[in-house]
Amino acid sequence: MPAVKLSQISGKLFIGGQFVEGRGGRIDVINPARGEMIGQIAATTAEEVDAAVESARAAFRVWSRVPAKVRANALHALGELIAADVLNMAQIMTSEQGKPLNEAKGEILKLAEACHFYGEEAVRVFGEIVPNDQNGYQSQVVREPIGVVGAITPWNYPAELVGWKLCASLAAGCSIIIKPAELTPFTALAIAEKVSEAGIPAGVVNVLTGKGSIVGQALVEHSGVDKIAFTGSSAVGLHIQRSCPSVKRLSLELGGNCPMIVTKSADIDAAVKGATRRSFRNMGQICIAINRIYVARPIYETFLDGFAKAADALTIGDGLDNPAADLGSMASRDPLAKTRDHLDDALVKGARLVAGGNAPQGPEFEKGFFFRPTIVADCTQDMKVMSEETFGPLVGVAPFDSLEEAASRANDTPYGLASYVYARDLEEIYQLSAELDYGNVAINNVDAGIMNAPYGGRKQSGIGYEHGREGLLEYFNFKHVRLFHGVGA
Ligand code: NAD
């Protein structure tokens, strides 16, 4: 099994089962820990978009009719090929995204797991027989794949966020055109290489690179694309919804500003551990990152003390040189600038800095987008960190006096993606899990998403689901077939 090499995929598009040299201009891709160019992507032209759609439409006709078992086997083969090349694929991801190599390896293996999960689900897509109001009739509800999917993805999880859409499409019998983020295109192209090795027919999977406002928008507007599966910011998600010129299926996995509530009954050490992991992992560049924490007043200072020490203890490094570092660099200048802006805003409005607040010192950090994990305390709801998505290693903390107050402040943003609770009292747990207006509530843990359960946001955090049976059903149309057979009529 050949390893994917950056030089082989630089400047390439994957259309009709072939890596082709892009005919448009070039966009540099930078290693954000080193400030060095690692390759270039092609800006896909309008003609190339049309070619990819044409190829995906032709492939759909074939792939949608292939037995589910064959699609399942293809997914299992893809999962095995990806897992077997984990180190190489992780190196590509770390080079373009900045996360530590061990974390990138973990993400690649989760992509492989997604292939196997959807491979298993592919053969379990059942229809229904529905009772009729007269004898002699049978109503079947059958599920048919939607068609050509346009998948538009962000840069924070370059493998998984492509993978969930890819695997669900393949399992359902859809074909797919993937438009990865400009910052992290090579992981998607490396996945395409594995698709080709897995023997998935030409045209079922295509990858187009380039700017979202041009190539992504072209997929949104294209009459040959039946569904847009988008993960990204709420602003771009809303723009996609508004700018879609025709009725089209949309799933939108958007931004968040995720709260954590630590009640007086909580195991404080466990809460500190959970907060440290979910606030700072991937440098806080996670849609389900904890942005703000409400802590019961009697344990407020104890929690803060432990949290600040745990944040200060996290190691930061160049993700290729320090595979086991806790944190790598941020993915680009923009999220770093936003983090600094939200920090300044909180400090000007009276927050107390208890950890971090600046870039780590040393020659190894000079060229990259590094920042220390940062905690601000005594935050008020009017601070940006408490209401907007930071998407960086910054978290705001505030005390609360009643559960009602904690739940109401936790719900007081336009977002509804994930929320977290640490509590041991059952009444507190039940009250909070009922009141939190979020698609995901994790209690006494911070891993809100598992492959076997639906994952999606409410309010401005999106529509639709990924993961689980619900995630797979997003790729189907239902058809009601009402048959008169006459028996018993
Ligand atoms: P973004 O919205 O800027 O870009 C996402 C993708 O959309 C990119 O591929 C981009 O090129 C493309 N795009 C941009 N403009 C477009 C347009 N007009 N038409 C079509 N496509 C367009 O987001 P980002 O900065 O890459 O990622 C960070 C955001 O993603 C955060 O807000 C984060 O919360 C969100 N996110 C959400 C989830 C989730 O599951 N809900 C998961 C990860 C990230």
Coordinates of C-alpha atoms and ligand atoms in Angstrom, one line a residue:
M1 CA 0.0 0.0 0.0
P2 CA 1.8 3.2 -1.2
A3 CA 1.9 6.1 1.3
V4 CA 0.4 9.4 0.0
K5 CA 3.0 12.0 -0.7
L6 CA 2.4 15.8 -0.5
S7 CA 4.2 16.3 -3.7
Q8 CA 1.9 14.0 -5.5
I9 CA -1.3 15.8 -4.4
S10 CA -0.1 19.4 -4.5
G11 CA -2.0 21.3 -7.1
K12 CA -4.2 18.4 -7.9
L13 CA -8.0 17.9 -8.0
F14 CA -9.7 14.5 -7.8
I15 CA -12.3 14.2 -10.5
G16 CA -13.8 11.1 -12.1
G17 CA -11.5 8.8 -10.2
Q18 CA -8.3 10.6 -11.4
F19 CA -5.9 13.1 -9.8
V20 CA -5.8 15.8 -12.4
E21 CA -3.6 18.9 -12.5
G22 CA -5.9 21.9 -11.6
R23 CA -6.1 24.4 -14.4
G24 CA -6.8 27.4 -12.2
G25 CA -4.5 29.6 -10.2
R26 CA -2.6 28.4 -7.1
I27 CA -3.1 29.1 -3.4
D28 CA -0.3 28.5 -0.9
V29 CA -0.8 26.1 2.0
I30 CA 1.3 26.9 5.1
N31 CA 2.5 24.9 8.0
P32 CA 1.1 27.2 10.8
A33 CA 3.6 26.1 13.4
R34 CA 6.6 27.1 11.2
G35 CA 5.2 29.7 8.8
E36 CA 6.6 27.6 5.9
M37 CA 4.8 26.8 2.6
I38 CA 4.2 23.0 2.3
G39 CA 2.5 23.0 -1.0
Q40 CA -0.2 24.6 -3.2
I41 CA -3.7 23.9 -4.1
A42 CA -5.5 24.6 -7.3
A43 CA -8.3 27.1 -7.4
T44 CA -10.9 25.0 -9.2
T45 CA -12.4 26.7 -12.3
A46 CA -16.1 26.8 -13.2
E47 CA -15.4 24.2 -16.0
E48 CA -13.8 21.8 -13.5
V49 CA -16.7 22.2 -11.1
D50 CA -19.0 21.2 -14.0
A51 CA -16.8 18.2 -14.8
A52 CA -16.9 17.0 -11.2
V53 CA -20.7 17.4 -11.1
E54 CA -21.1 15.5 -14.3
S55 CA -18.9 12.7 -13.2
A56 CA -20.7 12.5 -9.8
R57 CA -24.1 12.4 -11.5
A58 CA -23.0 9.6 -13.8
A59 CA -21.5 7.7 -10.9
F60 CA -24.6 8.2 -8.8
R61 CA -26.7 6.2 -11.3
V62 CA -24.3 3.2 -10.8
W63 CA -23.5 3.5 -7.1
S64 CA -27.0 3.9 -6.0
R65 CA -27.9 0.6 -7.6
V66 CA -25.0 -1.3 -6.2
P67 CA -26.1 -3.8 -3.4
A68 CA -25.7 -2.3 0.1
K69 CA -23.3 -5.2 0.9
V70 CA -20.9 -4.1 -1.8
R71 CA -21.0 -0.5 -0.6
A72 CA -20.4 -1.8 3.0
N73 CA -17.4 -3.8 1.9
A74 CA -16.0 -0.8 0.1
L75 CA -16.3 1.2 3.3
H76 CA -14.6 -1.5 5.3
A77 CA -11.8 -1.6 2.8
L78 CA -11.4 2.2 2.9
G79 CA -11.3 2.1 6.7
E80 CA -8.5 -0.5 6.6
L81 CA -6.4 1.4 4.1
I82 CA -6.7 4.6 6.1
A83 CA -5.8 2.9 9.4
A84 CA -2.8 1.2 7.7
D85 CA -1.4 4.6 6.5
V86 CA -2.2 6.4 9.8
L87 CA 1.3 7.9 10.4
N88 CA 1.7 9.3 6.9
M89 CA -1.8 10.8 6.8
A90 CA -1.4 12.3 10.3
Q91 CA 1.9 13.9 9.2
I92 CA 0.0 15.6 6.3
M93 CA -2.7 16.8 8.7
T94 CA -0.2 18.1 11.3
S95 CA 1.8 19.9 8.6
E96 CA -1.3 21.8 7.4
Q97 CA -3.3 22.2 10.6
G98 CA -0.8 22.4 13.4
K99 CA -2.2 19.9 15.9
P100 CA 0.2 17.5 17.6
L101 CA 1.0 14.4 15.6
N102 CA -0.4 12.0 18.2
E103 CA -3.7 13.9 18.1
A104 CA -3.7 13.8 14.3
K105 CA -3.1 10.1 14.4
G106 CA -6.1 9.7 16.7
E107 CA -8.3 11.7 14.3
I108 CA -7.2 9.5 11.3
L109 CA -8.1 6.4 13.3
K110 CA -11.5 7.9 14.1
L111 CA -12.0 8.4 10.4
A112 CA -11.2 4.7 9.9
E113 CA -13.7 3.9 12.6
A114 CA -16.3 6.1 10.8
C115 CA -15.8 4.0 7.7
H116 CA -16.5 0.8 9.6
F117 CA -19.5 2.3 11.4
Y118 CA -21.1 3.4 8.2
G119 CA -20.1 0.1 6.6
E120 CA -22.1 -1.7 9.2
E121 CA -25.0 0.7 9.0
A122 CA -25.2 0.5 5.2
V123 CA -26.8 -2.9 5.3
R124 CA -29.3 -1.9 8.0
V125 CA -31.2 0.8 6.2
F126 CA -34.7 -0.6 6.4
G127 CA -38.0 0.6 5.0
E128 CA -41.4 0.4 6.6
I129 CA -44.8 -1.1 5.9
V130 CA -47.4 1.4 7.1
P131 CA -51.0 0.4 8.1
N132 CA -53.7 1.5 5.6
D133 CA -57.2 2.8 6.1
Q134 CA -58.7 0.2 3.6
N135 CA -58.0 -3.5 3.0
G136 CA -56.3 -4.5 -0.2
Y137 CA -53.6 -1.8 0.1
Q138 CA -50.1 -1.8 1.2
S139 CA -48.0 1.3 1.9
Q140 CA -44.3 0.9 1.7
V141 CA -42.0 3.7 2.9
V142 CA -38.7 3.1 1.0
R143 CA -35.5 5.1 1.4
E144 CA -33.7 6.2 -1.7
P145 CA -30.3 8.0 -1.7
I146 CA -30.6 11.8 -2.3
G147 CA -28.2 12.0 -5.2
V148 CA -25.0 14.1 -5.5
V149 CA -23.8 15.6 -2.3
G150 CA -21.7 18.8 -2.1
A151 CA -19.7 18.5 1.2
I152 CA -18.1 21.8 2.4
T153 CA -15.8 21.4 5.4
P154 CA -13.7 23.6 7.8
W155 CA -10.1 23.3 8.9
N156 CA -10.3 22.2 12.5
Y157 CA -10.9 18.5 12.0
P158 CA -9.7 18.0 8.4
A159 CA -10.3 14.2 8.4
E160 CA -13.3 13.6 10.6
L161 CA -15.5 16.4 9.2
V162 CA -14.9 15.2 5.6
G163 CA -15.2 11.6 6.7
W164 CA -18.7 11.7 8.3
K165 CA -20.1 13.2 5.1
L166 CA -18.1 10.9 2.9
C167 CA -18.9 7.7 4.8
A168 CA -22.6 8.5 5.1
S169 CA -22.8 9.3 1.4
L170 CA -21.0 6.1 0.4
A171 CA -23.2 4.0 2.7
A172 CA -26.4 5.6 1.4
G173 CA -25.5 5.2 -2.3
C174 CA -24.9 8.9 -2.9
S175 CA -22.0 10.3 -4.8
I176 CA -20.1 13.2 -3.3
I177 CA -18.0 16.3 -4.2
I178 CA -15.8 17.4 -1.3
K179 CA -14.7 21.0 -1.0
P180 CA -12.2 21.1 1.9
A181 CA -11.1 24.2 3.7
E182 CA -8.4 26.2 2.0
L183 CA -6.1 25.8 5.1
T184 CA -6.3 22.0 5.2
P185 CA -6.9 20.6 1.7
F186 CA -4.3 17.9 1.7
T187 CA -5.9 15.6 4.2
A188 CA -9.0 15.5 2.0
L189 CA -6.8 14.7 -1.1
A190 CA -5.0 12.0 0.9
I191 CA -8.4 10.5 1.7
A192 CA -9.2 10.6 -2.0
E193 CA -6.1 8.6 -2.7
K194 CA -7.3 5.9 -0.3
V195 CA -10.8 6.0 -2.0
S196 CA -9.1 5.2 -5.2
E197 CA -7.0 2.3 -3.7
A198 CA -10.2 0.9 -2.1
G199 CA -11.6 0.4 -5.6
I200 CA -14.6 2.7 -5.1
P201 CA -15.8 3.4 -8.7
A202 CA -14.6 6.5 -10.5
G203 CA -16.8 9.6 -9.9
V204 CA -18.4 8.4 -6.7
V205 CA -16.0 10.6 -4.8
N206 CA -14.5 13.9 -6.1
V207 CA -12.4 16.5 -4.3
L208 CA -12.3 20.2 -5.5
T209 CA -10.0 22.7 -3.8
G210 CA -10.1 26.5 -3.8
K211 CA -11.9 29.4 -2.1
G212 CA -15.2 28.8 -0.4
S213 CA -16.7 31.9 -1.8
I214 CA -16.1 30.7 -5.3
V215 CA -15.8 26.9 -5.4
G216 CA -18.1 26.2 -2.4
Q217 CA -20.6 28.7 -3.6
A218 CA -20.5 27.1 -7.1
L219 CA -21.6 23.8 -5.5
V220 CA -24.3 25.5 -3.5
E221 CA -25.7 27.1 -6.7
H222 CA -25.2 24.1 -9.0
S223 CA -28.4 22.5 -10.2
G224 CA -26.6 19.2 -10.5
V225 CA -25.9 19.1 -6.7
D226 CA -28.9 17.7 -4.7
K227 CA -27.7 18.3 -1.2
I228 CA -25.2 20.5 0.6
A229 CA -23.6 19.0 3.7
F230 CA -21.9 21.9 5.3
T231 CA -19.8 22.3 8.5
G232 CA -18.4 25.7 9.3
S233 CA -19.3 29.0 10.8
S234 CA -22.8 30.2 11.4
A235 CA -22.3 33.2 9.2
V236 CA -21.3 31.1 6.2
G237 CA -24.0 28.5 7.0
L238 CA -26.7 31.3 6.9
H239 CA -25.2 32.7 3.8
I240 CA -25.5 29.3 2.1
Q241 CA -29.1 28.9 3.2
R242 CA -29.9 32.4 1.8
S243 CA -28.0 32.1 -1.4
C244 CA -29.2 28.7 -2.5
P245 CA -31.1 29.6 -5.7
S246 CA -33.2 26.5 -5.8
V247 CA -34.8 24.1 -3.2
K248 CA -32.0 21.8 -2.0
R249 CA -31.5 19.6 1.0
L250 CA -29.2 21.3 3.5
S251 CA -27.5 20.1 6.6
L252 CA -25.7 22.8 8.5
E253 CA -23.3 22.0 11.4
L254 CA -22.4 25.4 12.6
G255 CA -20.7 27.3 15.3
G256 CA -21.2 27.2 19.1
N257 CA -20.4 29.0 22.3
C258 CA -20.6 26.0 24.6
P259 CA -21.2 26.4 28.4
M260 CA -20.2 24.1 31.2
I261 CA -21.9 24.2 34.6
V262 CA -20.2 22.9 37.7
T263 CA -22.6 22.6 40.6
K264 CA -21.8 22.4 44.3
S265 CA -22.2 18.6 44.3
A266 CA -19.6 18.1 41.5
D267 CA -16.4 16.2 41.8
I268 CA -14.2 19.2 41.5
D269 CA -11.1 17.3 40.3
A270 CA -13.1 15.6 37.6
A271 CA -14.6 18.9 36.6
V272 CA -11.1 20.5 36.3
K273 CA -9.9 17.7 34.2
G274 CA -12.9 17.8 31.9
A275 CA -12.7 21.6 31.6
T276 CA -9.0 21.5 30.8
R277 CA -9.5 18.9 28.1
R278 CA -12.5 20.4 26.4
S279 CA -11.5 24.1 26.6
F280 CA -8.0 23.7 25.2
R281 CA -7.8 20.6 23.1
N282 CA -6.9 21.4 19.4
M283 CA -6.2 24.9 20.8
G284 CA -9.9 25.5 21.5
Q285 CA -10.6 25.3 17.8
I286 CA -13.5 22.9 18.3
C287 CA -17.1 23.7 17.6
I288 CA -18.0 21.9 20.9
A289 CA -15.1 23.5 22.9
I290 CA -16.0 24.9 26.3
N291 CA -16.1 28.7 25.9
R292 CA -17.6 29.6 29.3
I293 CA -17.9 27.9 32.7
Y294 CA -20.5 28.7 35.4
V295 CA -19.4 27.5 38.8
A296 CA -21.4 27.3 42.0
R297 CA -20.1 30.1 44.3
P298 CA -19.1 27.9 47.3
I299 CA -16.6 26.0 45.1
Y300 CA -15.7 28.8 42.7
E301 CA -12.2 29.7 43.9
T302 CA -11.2 26.1 44.5
F303 CA -12.2 25.2 40.9
L304 CA -10.4 28.2 39.5
D305 CA -7.2 27.4 41.4
G306 CA -7.2 23.8 40.1
F307 CA -8.2 24.9 36.6
A308 CA -5.4 27.5 36.3
K309 CA -2.8 25.1 37.5
A310 CA -4.0 22.4 35.0
A311 CA -3.9 24.9 32.1
D312 CA -0.4 26.1 33.0
A313 CA 0.8 22.5 33.0
L314 CA -0.3 21.8 29.4
T315 CA 2.7 21.5 27.1
I316 CA 2.8 23.4 23.8
G317 CA 5.0 22.5 20.8
D318 CA 5.5 22.1 17.1
G319 CA 3.2 19.1 16.4
L320 CA 5.7 17.3 14.1
D321 CA 8.7 17.7 16.4
N322 CA 6.7 17.1 19.6
P323 CA 4.1 14.4 18.7
A324 CA 3.0 14.0 22.3
A325 CA 2.6 17.8 23.1
D326 CA -0.8 18.6 24.6
L327 CA -1.2 21.6 22.3
G328 CA 0.2 22.6 18.9
S329 CA -0.1 25.8 17.0
M330 CA -3.3 27.4 16.0
A331 CA -4.3 26.8 12.4
S332 CA -3.8 30.4 11.1
R333 CA -3.5 34.1 12.0
D334 CA -7.3 34.7 12.1
P335 CA -8.3 32.5 15.1
L336 CA -5.3 33.8 17.0
A337 CA -6.3 37.4 16.3
K338 CA -9.9 36.6 17.4
T339 CA -8.6 35.0 20.6
R340 CA -6.6 38.1 21.4
D341 CA -9.6 40.3 20.7
H342 CA -11.9 38.3 23.0
L343 CA -9.2 38.4 25.7
D344 CA -8.7 42.1 25.4
D345 CA -12.5 42.7 25.5
A346 CA -12.9 40.6 28.7
L347 CA -10.0 42.3 30.4
V348 CA -11.2 45.8 29.5
K349 CA -14.7 44.9 30.9
G350 CA -13.2 43.8 34.2
A351 CA -12.3 40.1 33.9
R352 CA -9.4 38.7 36.0
L353 CA -6.7 36.8 34.2
V354 CA -5.8 33.6 36.0
A355 CA -3.8 31.6 33.4
G356 CA -2.0 32.3 30.1
G357 CA -2.7 35.5 28.3
N358 CA 0.2 35.6 25.9
A359 CA 2.2 33.5 23.5
P360 CA 4.7 31.0 24.8
Q361 CA 8.3 32.2 24.7
G362 CA 11.2 30.6 22.9
P363 CA 12.7 30.5 19.4
E364 CA 10.5 27.5 18.4
F365 CA 7.4 29.6 18.8
E366 CA 8.5 32.6 16.9
K367 CA 7.2 31.8 13.4
G368 CA 4.0 29.9 14.3
F369 CA 0.6 30.9 15.6
F370 CA 1.0 29.9 19.2
F371 CA -0.8 31.0 22.3
R372 CA -1.0 29.8 25.9
P373 CA -4.2 28.3 27.3
T374 CA -5.9 31.3 28.8
I375 CA -8.5 31.6 31.6
V376 CA -10.3 34.7 32.6
A377 CA -12.5 34.8 35.8
D378 CA -15.3 36.9 37.1
C379 CA -16.7 37.2 33.6
T380 CA -20.0 38.9 32.8
Q381 CA -22.4 37.9 30.1
D382 CA -21.7 41.1 28.0
M383 CA -18.1 39.9 27.4
K384 CA -17.5 38.4 23.9
V385 CA -16.0 35.3 25.4
M386 CA -19.3 34.6 27.2
S387 CA -21.6 35.0 24.1
E388 CA -19.6 34.7 20.8
E389 CA -17.6 31.8 19.5
T390 CA -13.9 32.4 20.2
F391 CA -12.5 29.3 18.5
G392 CA -9.3 29.6 20.4
P393 CA -7.6 28.7 23.7
L394 CA -9.6 31.1 25.8
V395 CA -12.3 30.3 28.4
G396 CA -14.4 32.7 30.6
V397 CA -15.5 31.6 34.1
A398 CA -18.2 33.1 36.3
P399 CA -19.9 32.2 39.7
F400 CA -23.6 31.4 40.0
D401 CA -25.9 31.3 43.0
S402 CA -28.9 29.1 41.8
L403 CA -29.3 26.3 39.2
E404 CA -32.0 28.4 37.5
E405 CA -29.5 31.2 37.1
A406 CA -26.9 28.9 35.7
A407 CA -29.3 27.3 33.2
S408 CA -30.7 30.6 32.1
R409 CA -27.2 32.1 31.5
A410 CA -26.0 28.9 29.8
N411 CA -29.0 29.2 27.4
D412 CA -28.5 32.9 26.8
T413 CA -26.7 32.9 23.5
P414 CA -27.8 32.3 19.9
Y415 CA -26.1 29.0 19.9
G416 CA -27.2 25.5 20.9
L417 CA -24.5 22.9 20.0
A418 CA -23.1 21.3 23.1
S419 CA -23.2 21.9 26.8
Y420 CA -21.5 20.2 29.8
V421 CA -22.5 19.6 33.4
Y422 CA -20.5 18.4 36.3
A423 CA -22.7 17.4 39.3
R424 CA -23.3 14.3 41.5
D425 CA -26.8 15.2 42.8
L426 CA -29.4 13.5 40.7
E427 CA -31.9 16.3 40.9
E428 CA -29.4 18.8 39.7
I429 CA -28.5 16.5 36.8
Y430 CA -32.1 15.9 35.8
Q431 CA -33.0 19.6 36.1
L432 CA -30.0 20.8 34.0
S433 CA -30.2 18.1 31.3
A434 CA -33.9 19.0 30.8
E435 CA -33.4 22.8 30.8
L436 CA -30.3 23.1 28.6
D437 CA -31.4 24.0 25.1
Y438 CA -28.6 22.2 23.3
G439 CA -28.4 19.3 20.8
N440 CA -25.8 17.6 23.0
V441 CA -25.5 17.6 26.8
A442 CA -22.6 15.7 28.4
I443 CA -22.8 15.0 32.1
N444 CA -19.7 14.3 34.1
N445 CA -17.7 13.9 30.9
V446 CA -16.7 16.2 28.0
D447 CA -17.0 13.9 25.0
A448 CA -20.4 15.0 23.7
G449 CA -20.2 13.1 20.4
I450 CA -20.0 9.4 19.9
M451 CA -20.3 7.7 16.5
N452 CA -23.5 5.8 17.4
A453 CA -25.6 8.7 18.6
P454 CA -27.0 11.7 16.6
Y455 CA -24.8 14.8 16.8
G456 CA -26.3 18.2 15.8
G457 CA -27.0 21.7 16.9
R458 CA -30.0 23.9 17.6
K459 CA -30.7 27.6 17.0
Q460 CA -27.8 29.2 15.1
S461 CA -25.7 26.1 15.6
G462 CA -27.4 24.4 12.7
I463 CA -29.9 22.0 11.3
G464 CA -29.6 18.2 10.7
Y465 CA -27.5 15.5 12.3
E466 CA -24.3 13.6 11.7
H467 CA -23.4 10.3 13.4
G468 CA -25.8 7.5 14.3
R469 CA -28.8 6.3 12.3
E470 CA -30.1 9.8 12.2
G471 CA -26.9 11.0 10.5
L472 CA -27.2 8.4 7.8
L473 CA -30.9 9.2 7.2
E474 CA -29.9 12.7 6.2
Y475 CA -28.6 11.2 3.0
F476 CA -32.0 9.6 2.0
N477 CA -35.3 10.7 0.5
F478 CA -38.3 8.8 1.7
K479 CA -40.7 7.5 -0.9
H480 CA -44.2 6.4 -0.1
V481 CA -45.3 3.5 -2.5
R482 CA -49.0 2.8 -2.1
L483 CA -49.9 -0.4 -3.7
F484 CA -53.3 -1.9 -4.4
H485 CA -53.0 -5.7 -4.4
G486 CA -56.6 -6.4 -3.7
V487 CA -56.2 -9.2 -1.1
G488 CA -59.0 -8.9 1.5
A489 CA -60.6 -6.0 -0.3
Ligands
NAD1 P1 -16.0 28.8 7.5 O1 -17.5 28.9 7.6 O2 -15.2 30.1 7.2 O3 -15.6 27.9 6.3 C1 -16.1 26.5 6.2 C2 -16.0 26.1 4.8 O4 -16.9 26.9 4.0 C3 -14.7 26.2 4.1 O5 -14.4 25.1 3.3 C4 -14.9 27.5 3.3 O6 -14.0 27.5 2.2 C5 -16.3 27.3 2.8 N1 -17.0 28.6 2.4 C6 -16.7 29.8 2.8 N2 -17.5 30.7 2.2 C7 -18.4 29.9 1.4 C8 -19.5 30.2 0.6 N3 -19.9 31.5 0.3 N4 -20.1 29.2 0.0 C9 -19.8 28.0 0.2 N5 -18.7 27.6 1.0 C10 -18.0 28.6 1.6 O7 -15.5 28.1 8.8 P2 -14.0 27.8 9.2 O8 -13.4 29.0 9.7 O9 -13.4 26.9 8.2 O10 -14.3 26.8 10.4 C11 -14.6 27.2 11.7 C12 -16.1 27.2 12.0 O11 -16.6 25.8 11.8 C13 -16.4 27.5 13.4 O12 -17.5 28.4 13.4 C14 -16.8 26.2 14.0 O13 -17.7 26.2 15.1 C15 -17.5 25.5 12.8 N6 -17.5 24.1 13.1 C16 -18.7 23.5 13.4 C17 -18.8 22.1 13.6 C18 -20.1 21.4 14.0 O14 -20.1 20.2 13.9 N7 -21.1 22.1 14.3 C19 -17.6 21.3 13.6 C20 -16.4 22.0 13.3 C21 -16.4 23.3 13.0

